[in-house]
Coordinates of C-alpha atoms in Angstrom, one line a residue:
X8 CA 0.0 -0.1 -0.1
X9 CA 1.1 3.4 -0.7
X10 CA 2.2 6.0 2.1
X11 CA 3.0 9.5 2.5
X12 CA 6.1 10.8 4.1
X13 CA 5.9 14.3 5.2
X14 CA 8.8 16.3 7.0
X15 CA 6.7 19.1 8.7
X16 CA 7.2 22.5 10.0
X17 CA 7.3 24.3 6.4
X18 CA 4.9 27.1 5.8
X19 CA 3.0 26.8 2.7
X20 CA 3.0 29.5 0.1
X21 CA 1.9 29.8 -3.4
X22 CA -1.3 28.7 -5.5
X23 CA -3.1 25.5 -6.1
X24 CA -6.1 24.7 -8.2
X25 CA -9.0 23.1 -6.7
X26 CA -10.5 20.2 -8.7
X27 CA -13.8 19.3 -9.6
X28 CA -16.2 18.0 -6.7
X29 CA -16.2 14.5 -6.1
X30 CA -19.5 14.5 -4.3
X31 CA -21.1 16.5 -7.2
X32 CA -19.6 14.3 -9.7
X33 CA -20.7 10.9 -8.7
X34 CA -24.4 11.7 -8.8
X35 CA -24.2 13.4 -12.0
X36 CA -22.3 10.6 -13.5
X37 CA -25.3 8.4 -12.6
X38 CA -27.8 10.8 -14.2
X39 CA -26.5 9.6 -17.4
X40 CA -28.8 6.5 -17.0
X41 CA -31.8 8.8 -17.2
X42 CA -31.1 9.1 -21.1
X43 CA -30.1 7.4 -24.1
X44 CA -28.5 10.7 -25.5
X45 CA -24.9 11.7 -24.6
X46 CA -24.1 13.6 -21.6
X47 CA -21.0 15.6 -21.7
X48 CA -19.2 16.8 -18.6
X49 CA -16.2 18.7 -17.7
X50 CA -14.1 19.6 -14.6
X51 CA -14.5 15.9 -13.6
X52 CA -11.7 14.9 -11.1
X53 CA -9.5 12.0 -11.7
X54 CA -10.1 10.1 -8.3
X55 CA -10.7 6.3 -7.2
X56 CA -14.2 7.0 -6.6
X57 CA -14.9 8.4 -10.1
X58 CA -12.9 5.5 -11.6
X59 CA -15.1 3.1 -9.5
X60 CA -18.4 4.7 -10.8
X61 CA -17.1 4.5 -14.4
X62 CA -16.5 0.9 -14.2
X63 CA -20.0 0.3 -12.5
X64 CA -21.5 2.3 -15.4
X65 CA -19.6 0.6 -18.0
X66 CA -20.6 -3.0 -16.6
X67 CA -24.3 -1.8 -17.0
X68 CA -23.6 -1.0 -20.5
X69 CA -23.0 2.8 -20.4
X70 CA -20.5 4.0 -23.1
X71 CA -17.8 6.2 -21.3
X72 CA -15.2 8.1 -23.0
X73 CA -12.5 10.4 -21.0
X74 CA -10.2 12.8 -22.3
X75 CA -8.3 14.7 -19.6
X76 CA -11.0 16.3 -17.1
X77 CA -13.9 15.9 -19.7
X78 CA -16.1 12.8 -19.7
X79 CA -18.8 11.7 -22.4
X80 CA -21.3 9.0 -21.1
X81 CA -24.2 7.5 -23.2
X82 CA -26.6 4.8 -21.9
X83 CA -28.4 4.1 -25.2
X84 CA -28.3 0.3 -24.8
X85 CA -27.7 -1.1 -21.4
X86 CA -26.7 -4.8 -20.9
X87 CA -28.3 -4.9 -17.4
X88 CA -29.8 -3.3 -14.4
X89 CA -27.8 -5.1 -11.6
X90 CA -24.9 -3.2 -9.5
X91 CA -22.9 -6.0 -8.0
X92 CA -21.5 -6.1 -4.5
X93 CA -18.0 -6.4 -5.9
X94 CA -18.1 -2.7 -6.8
X95 CA -20.7 -1.2 -4.6
X96 CA -19.0 -2.5 -1.5
X97 CA -16.0 0.0 -2.0
X98 CA -18.2 3.1 -2.4
X99 CA -21.6 3.9 -0.7
X100 CA -22.5 6.4 -3.4
X101 CA -23.1 3.5 -6.0
X102 CA -26.7 3.5 -4.5
X103 CA -27.2 6.3 -6.7
X104 CA -27.8 4.3 -9.8
X105 CA -31.0 2.9 -8.1
X106 CA -33.3 5.8 -8.8
X107 CA -32.3 6.5 -12.2
X108 CA -32.3 2.7 -13.4
X109 CA -35.6 2.1 -12.0
X110 CA -37.2 5.2 -13.3
X111 CA -35.9 4.7 -16.8
X112 CA -35.9 0.8 -17.1
X113 CA -38.7 -0.3 -14.7
X114 CA -36.2 -2.4 -12.4
X115 CA -32.9 -2.3 -10.7
X116 CA -31.0 -4.8 -8.4
X117 CA -28.2 -2.9 -6.5
X118 CA -26.3 -4.2 -3.6
X119 CA -26.5 -2.7 -0.5
X120 CA -23.7 -0.4 -0.1
X121 CA -20.4 -0.4 1.7
X122 CA -17.8 2.6 1.8
X123 CA -15.7 3.8 4.5
X124 CA -16.4 3.1 8.2
X125 CA -17.5 6.4 9.7
X126 CA -21.3 5.4 10.4
X127 CA -24.1 3.2 9.2
X128 CA -25.6 5.6 6.7
X129 CA -28.6 3.5 6.1
X130 CA -30.5 3.9 2.7
X131 CA -34.0 3.5 4.3
X132 CA -34.9 7.1 3.1
X133 CA -34.3 6.1 -0.4
X134 CA -36.4 3.0 -0.2
X135 CA -39.1 4.9 1.6
X136 CA -39.2 7.6 -1.1
X137 CA -39.3 5.2 -3.9
X138 CA -42.1 3.0 -2.4
X139 CA -44.0 6.2 -2.1
X140 CA -43.6 6.7 -5.9
X141 CA -45.0 3.3 -6.5
X142 CA -42.3 1.0 -6.5
X143 CA -42.1 -2.5 -5.2
X144 CA -38.8 -2.8 -3.2
X145 CA -37.6 -6.0 -1.7
X146 CA -34.4 -6.9 0.1
X147 CA -33.0 -10.2 -1.3
X148 CA -29.6 -11.8 -0.4
X149 CA -28.1 -8.4 0.3
X150 CA -29.5 -6.4 -2.7
X151 CA -32.1 -3.8 -3.1
X152 CA -34.6 -5.2 -5.9
X153 CA -36.9 -2.5 -7.1
X154 CA -39.7 -2.8 -9.7
X155 CA -42.1 -0.2 -11.0
X156 CA -43.9 -0.2 -14.5
X157 CA -43.6 3.7 -14.2
X158 CA -43.1 5.7 -11.0
X159 CA -45.8 8.1 -10.2
X160 CA -45.4 11.5 -8.5
X161 CA -45.8 11.6 -4.9
X162 CA -45.2 14.0 -2.0
X163 CA -42.1 12.7 0.2
X164 CA -41.0 13.9 3.4
X165 CA -37.9 12.5 4.5
X166 CA -37.3 11.6 8.3
X167 CA -33.8 13.2 8.2
X168 CA -31.8 15.5 5.9
X169 CA -30.0 12.9 3.5
X170 CA -27.8 14.0 0.6
X171 CA -27.8 10.8 -1.6
X172 CA -31.3 10.1 -0.7
X173 CA -32.5 13.5 -1.9
X174 CA -30.3 13.0 -5.1
X175 CA -31.6 9.5 -5.8
X176 CA -35.2 10.5 -5.4
X177 CA -34.9 13.8 -7.4
X178 CA -33.4 11.7 -10.4
X179 CA -36.1 9.2 -10.0
X180 CA -38.9 12.0 -10.1
X181 CA -37.6 13.5 -13.4
X182 CA -38.9 10.4 -15.3
X183 CA -42.0 9.8 -12.9
X184 CA -45.6 10.3 -14.0
X185 CA -46.7 13.7 -12.5
X186 CA -45.4 15.9 -9.9
X187 CA -43.0 15.1 -6.9
X188 CA -42.4 17.1 -3.9
X189 CA -39.4 16.3 -1.7
X190 CA -39.7 17.9 1.7
X191 CA -36.8 18.4 4.1
X192 CA -34.5 17.9 1.0
X193 CA -31.0 18.4 1.4
X194 CA -29.5 21.8 0.4
X195 CA -25.8 21.1 -0.2
X196 CA -24.1 22.9 -3.1
X197 CA -23.6 19.3 -4.7
X198 CA -27.3 18.7 -4.6
X199 CA -27.7 22.1 -6.5
X200 CA -25.1 21.0 -9.2
X201 CA -26.9 17.8 -9.8
X202 CA -30.1 19.6 -10.3
X203 CA -28.4 22.1 -12.7
X204 CA -27.1 19.0 -14.6
X205 CA -30.7 17.6 -14.7
X206 CA -32.2 20.9 -15.9
X207 CA -29.7 21.0 -18.8
X208 CA -31.0 17.4 -19.7
X209 CA -34.5 18.8 -19.9
X210 CA -35.7 18.2 -16.3
X211 CA -38.1 20.7 -14.8
X212 CA -37.2 21.2 -11.1
X213 CA -38.3 24.1 -8.8
X214 CA -37.0 25.1 -5.4
X215 CA -33.3 24.1 -6.1
X216 CA -31.1 25.2 -3.3
X217 CA -34.1 25.1 -0.6
X218 CA -35.4 22.4 1.5
X219 CA -38.6 22.0 -0.8
X220 CA -38.0 20.5 -4.4
X221 CA -40.9 20.3 -6.9
X222 CA -39.9 18.0 -9.9
X223 CA -42.4 17.8 -12.9
X224 CA -41.8 14.3 -14.6
X225 CA -41.3 14.0 -18.2
X226 CA -41.5 11.1 -20.6
X227 CA -37.8 11.3 -21.3
X228 CA -34.8 13.5 -20.8
X229 CA -32.4 14.6 -23.4
X230 CA -28.5 14.7 -23.6
X231 CA -26.7 17.7 -22.3
X232 CA -23.5 19.4 -21.2
X233 CA -22.3 20.5 -17.7
X234 CA -19.5 21.7 -15.8
X235 CA -18.9 20.0 -12.3
X236 CA -18.6 22.4 -9.6
X237 CA -15.3 23.1 -7.8
X238 CA -14.6 20.9 -4.7
X239 CA -15.4 23.0 -1.6
X240 CA -14.0 20.0 0.8
X241 CA -10.8 20.0 -1.2
X242 CA -10.6 23.8 -1.1
X243 CA -11.1 24.0 2.6
X244 CA -8.5 21.1 3.2
X245 CA -5.8 23.3 1.5
X246 CA -6.8 26.5 3.5
X247 CA -6.8 24.4 6.8
X248 CA -3.2 23.2 6.0
X249 CA -2.2 26.8 5.4
X250 CA -3.8 27.9 8.6
X251 CA -2.1 25.1 10.5
X252 CA 1.4 25.5 8.8
X253 CA 1.5 29.3 8.6
X254 CA 2.1 30.8 5.1
X255 CA -0.1 32.5 2.3
X256 CA -2.0 30.2 -0.1
X257 CA -4.4 31.0 -3.0
X258 CA -6.8 28.3 -4.2
X259 CA -8.0 28.9 -7.7
X260 CA -11.1 27.3 -9.5
X261 CA -12.9 27.4 -6.3
X262 CA -16.4 28.1 -5.4
X263 CA -16.3 30.4 -2.3
X264 CA -20.1 30.7 -2.4
X265 CA -20.3 27.2 -1.4
X266 CA -18.1 27.3 1.9
X267 CA -19.2 30.5 3.9
X268 CA -19.2 28.7 7.2
X269 CA -15.7 27.3 6.5
X270 CA -14.2 30.5 5.5
X271 CA -16.0 32.0 8.6
X272 CA -14.3 29.8 11.1
X273 CA -11.0 30.1 9.3
X274 CA -11.2 33.7 9.9
X275 CA -12.0 33.0 13.6
X276 CA -8.3 31.4 13.8
X277 CA -6.8 34.9 13.1
X278 CA -6.1 34.2 9.3
X279 CA -7.0 36.9 6.8
X280 CA -9.2 35.5 4.1
X281 CA -10.2 37.2 0.9
X282 CA -12.3 35.9 -2.1
X283 CA -13.2 36.5 -5.6
X284 CA -15.6 34.7 -7.8
X285 CA -13.5 31.8 -8.2
X286 CA -10.7 31.9 -5.7
X287 CA -9.9 32.0 -2.1
X288 CA -6.8 33.1 -0.4
X289 CA -5.5 32.5 3.1
X290 CA -3.0 34.6 4.9
X291 CA -2.1 32.9 8.1
X292 CA -1.3 34.4 11.6
X293 CA 1.9 33.2 13.5
X294 CA -0.3 30.8 15.4
X295 CA -4.0 30.1 14.8
X296 CA -6.6 30.4 17.5
X297 CA -8.6 27.6 18.5
X298 CA -12.1 27.4 17.0
X299 CA -15.0 25.1 18.1
X300 CA -17.1 23.6 15.4
X301 CA -20.4 21.5 15.3
X302 CA -21.4 19.7 12.3
X303 CA -24.7 20.0 10.7
X304 CA -26.2 19.7 7.2
X305 CA -25.8 22.6 4.9
X306 CA -25.6 25.5 5.4
X307 CA -23.9 24.5 8.7
X308 CA -20.5 23.1 9.2
X309 CA -19.7 20.3 6.9
X310 CA -18.9 17.0 8.5
X311 CA -16.4 16.3 5.7
X312 CA -14.2 19.5 7.2
X313 CA -14.3 18.0 10.8
X314 CA -11.1 16.0 10.8
X315 CA -9.3 18.9 8.9
X316 CA -10.4 21.5 11.8
X317 CA -9.4 19.2 14.4
X318 CA -6.0 18.9 13.1
X319 CA -5.8 22.6 12.8
X320 CA -7.3 23.0 16.5
X321 CA -4.5 20.5 17.8
X322 CA -1.7 23.2 17.1
X323 CA -3.8 26.0 18.0
X324 CA -3.7 28.6 20.8
X325 CA -6.5 27.7 23.3
X326 CA -9.0 24.9 23.7
X327 CA -11.7 24.1 21.2
X328 CA -14.8 21.5 21.1
X329 CA -15.4 19.7 18.0
X330 CA -19.0 18.2 18.1
X331 CA -20.1 15.6 15.5
X332 CA -23.8 15.2 14.9
X333 CA -23.8 13.4 11.4
X334 CA -21.9 10.2 11.7
X335 CA -21.4 8.1 15.0
X336 CA -18.0 6.8 14.2
X337 CA -16.1 9.9 12.9
X338 CA -13.6 10.3 15.5
X339 CA -11.5 7.5 14.6
X340 CA -8.7 9.7 13.6
X341 CA -8.5 11.0 17.4
X342 CA -6.1 8.0 18.5
X343 CA -4.1 8.8 15.4
X344 CA -3.6 12.6 16.2
X345 CA -2.7 11.6 19.7
X346 CA 0.2 9.5 18.3
X347 CA 1.4 12.8 16.9
X348 CA 1.1 14.4 20.4
X349 CA -2.3 16.2 20.1
X350 CA -4.2 16.7 23.3
X351 CA -7.6 15.3 22.8
X352 CA -10.2 13.5 24.9
X353 CA -13.8 12.3 23.8
X354 CA -17.0 12.8 25.7
X355 CA -19.8 11.1 23.7
X356 CA -20.0 13.0 20.3
X357 CA -17.7 15.8 21.4
X358 CA -13.9 16.1 21.2
X359 CA -12.2 18.6 23.5
X360 CA -8.9 19.7 21.7
X361 CA -6.4 21.5 23.9
X362 CA -3.8 22.9 21.4
X363 CA -0.2 22.1 21.8
X364 CA 2.7 24.3 20.5
X365 CA 4.0 21.6 18.2
X366 CA 3.1 18.1 17.3
X367 CA 5.8 15.5 16.7
X368 CA 6.3 13.3 13.6
X369 CA 5.1 9.7 13.8
X370 CA 3.5 6.8 11.8
X371 CA -0.2 7.1 11.7
X372 CA -3.1 5.2 9.8
X373 CA -5.8 6.6 7.8
X374 CA -9.1 5.2 8.7
X375 CA -11.3 7.0 6.1
X376 CA -11.3 9.7 3.5
X377 CA -11.4 12.9 5.5
X378 CA -9.3 11.5 8.3
X379 CA -6.5 11.0 5.7
X380 CA -6.7 14.7 5.0
X381 CA -6.5 15.7 8.7
X382 CA -3.5 13.4 9.4
X383 CA -1.7 15.1 6.5
X384 CA -2.3 18.4 7.8
X385 CA -1.3 17.4 11.3
X386 CA 2.0 15.8 9.6
X387 CA 2.6 19.1 7.7
X388 CA 2.3 21.1 11.1
X389 CA 4.5 18.6 13.0
X390 CA 8.2 18.5 13.9
X391 CA 10.0 15.7 12.2
X392 CA 9.0 12.9 9.9
X393 CA 5.3 11.8 9.8
X394 CA 4.2 8.6 7.7
X395 CA 0.8 8.3 6.6
X396 CA -0.3 4.7 5.7
X397 CA -3.3 3.6 4.0
X398 CA -3.7 6.5 1.8
X399 CA -5.9 4.6 -0.7
X400 CA -8.4 6.3 1.5
X401 CA -7.1 9.6 0.6
X402 CA -7.2 8.8 -3.2
X403 CA -10.7 8.4 -3.2
X404 CA -11.3 12.1 -2.8
X405 CA -8.0 14.0 -3.4
X406 CA -6.4 14.1 -6.9
X407 CA -2.5 13.8 -6.4
X408 CA -2.7 15.8 -3.2
X409 CA 1.1 15.3 -2.5
X410 CA 2.1 16.9 -5.9
X411 CA -0.2 19.9 -5.3
X412 CA 1.2 20.6 -1.6
X413 CA 4.9 20.1 -2.9
X414 CA 4.0 23.1 -5.2
X415 CA 3.0 25.0 -2.2
X416 CA 6.5 24.1 -0.7
X417 CA 5.5 21.3 1.6
X418 CA 8.2 18.5 2.1
X419 CA 6.0 15.6 1.2
X420 CA 6.3 12.5 -1.0
X421 CA 4.5 9.3 -2.1
X422 CA 6.1 5.9 -1.3
X423 CA 4.9 3.4 -3.6
X424 CA 3.6 0.1 -2.1
X425 CA 2.5 -3.1 -3.4
X426 CA -1.2 -2.6 -3.9
X427 CA -3.9 -2.8 -1.4

C-alpha cells in the first residue's frame, strides 16, 4: 500500500487549483442513466471513486469516453440493471444508480452499499421515497430489488436530511408520471449542482437550493453538457493546511459561495481570508487561535471538514470543542492524532481539543477519506517526519494531493507500495 512521508514545519506559500467536486460528480455520472443521449461533462476529477463509478456504469452498458477532465457518457443500450456487491461494497455512492435505473428501465437490482467505516448511513430513506412513488422494493440476499412499470409523482417527507437520498429521489422523479415534492430535502451545493445538470438535460425542477424540491416528471430527458462545480471540501482542506502551517495560499478554480461557514471559521483562527468569484486566499497568523465547530447539514458546518479542523485545533492556541452530529464513528482519527502528540479527549459525540505548541512526527494510519486529510495536515504542522499509511482512502477524494502540496513548498512524497 502507498504511504505519504512528510517532513513538517514548513509554511505553505503559493497557488493551487481546486479540482472538480467528487460529491457532485458521482450523482451526475449516475444521471447519465436517465437518457439514451450523450451527456458531456467537464471538470471531472481523476479520483478512485470516479473510476469506480465509471467501472460500474460500463458494466451496466454505459459508453464512457474520457479525455483529461472531460467525460462523455451515453446509456443508449444497457446490458443489465444490476449493480454487484464487488463494486458497490467499496463506495456507498453506488446506491445512486438505483433511482435512475428504476425510473428509466422499470427495474433495478443494487447491492446494499459499503464505503468507509464512519457510520451506518442507512438507505431506508431512499427506499421509503421510491415506495411512495409506487415502487415495489424487496431486500433479497443483500440486494435492493426494485420494480415499477412507471414511477408516479408523490409527496415525500424524509425523516432526516439525506444528501444521497435527496439525489436518488430527485433523479427518479425526473421520469415519474406527474409532480413529485421532496420535503426536508438536502440543500448541499452538490445537490444544487446535480439539479442544474438535470435541468440541462431537460428536467423541470423548482426550489433548487431550498429544502422543498418540486420535480415535474417527463416522458424522457435529452442529452446535455455540464461543468462540475469546484470541490469545496478540497478547497477547505488546503486552506486548513495553510492555517495550521502558516503561510499564504491562494486556491483557484474554487467556489467560495459554497463554503461560507468554513471561511468564517478560518477567519476566527486569526487568518486573513479574501475571496473572488472563483478563488480564495488565506494569509495565516503566527499561530492560529482555537475554533470550536459543530457539524450540521448545509448550510451548517460540513462533517467532511471536521477532521481537518481538528488537526488545525490540535496546534492552535487555546481549547476548542468539536461536536459531530452526522456520523457516529467519525472520531477514529483522534487516536492517530494523539500519536502525533495532540491533546484530545472524547466525551460522547464531542472532542475537546487542547492545542499544543508543536506536534511531533510519527507513523499514523488513515481510517477514512477525511481522516486521511486531517492526518496530512497534522503531519505538515508537526516537527520531524510523519508517515501516513493506508492513503488509498485519501486517493478516493483528493487528486495527487502530494504533488499540489509540493507546489506550495511542502516536504511530502508518496512512497509506492505493493497494492492494497
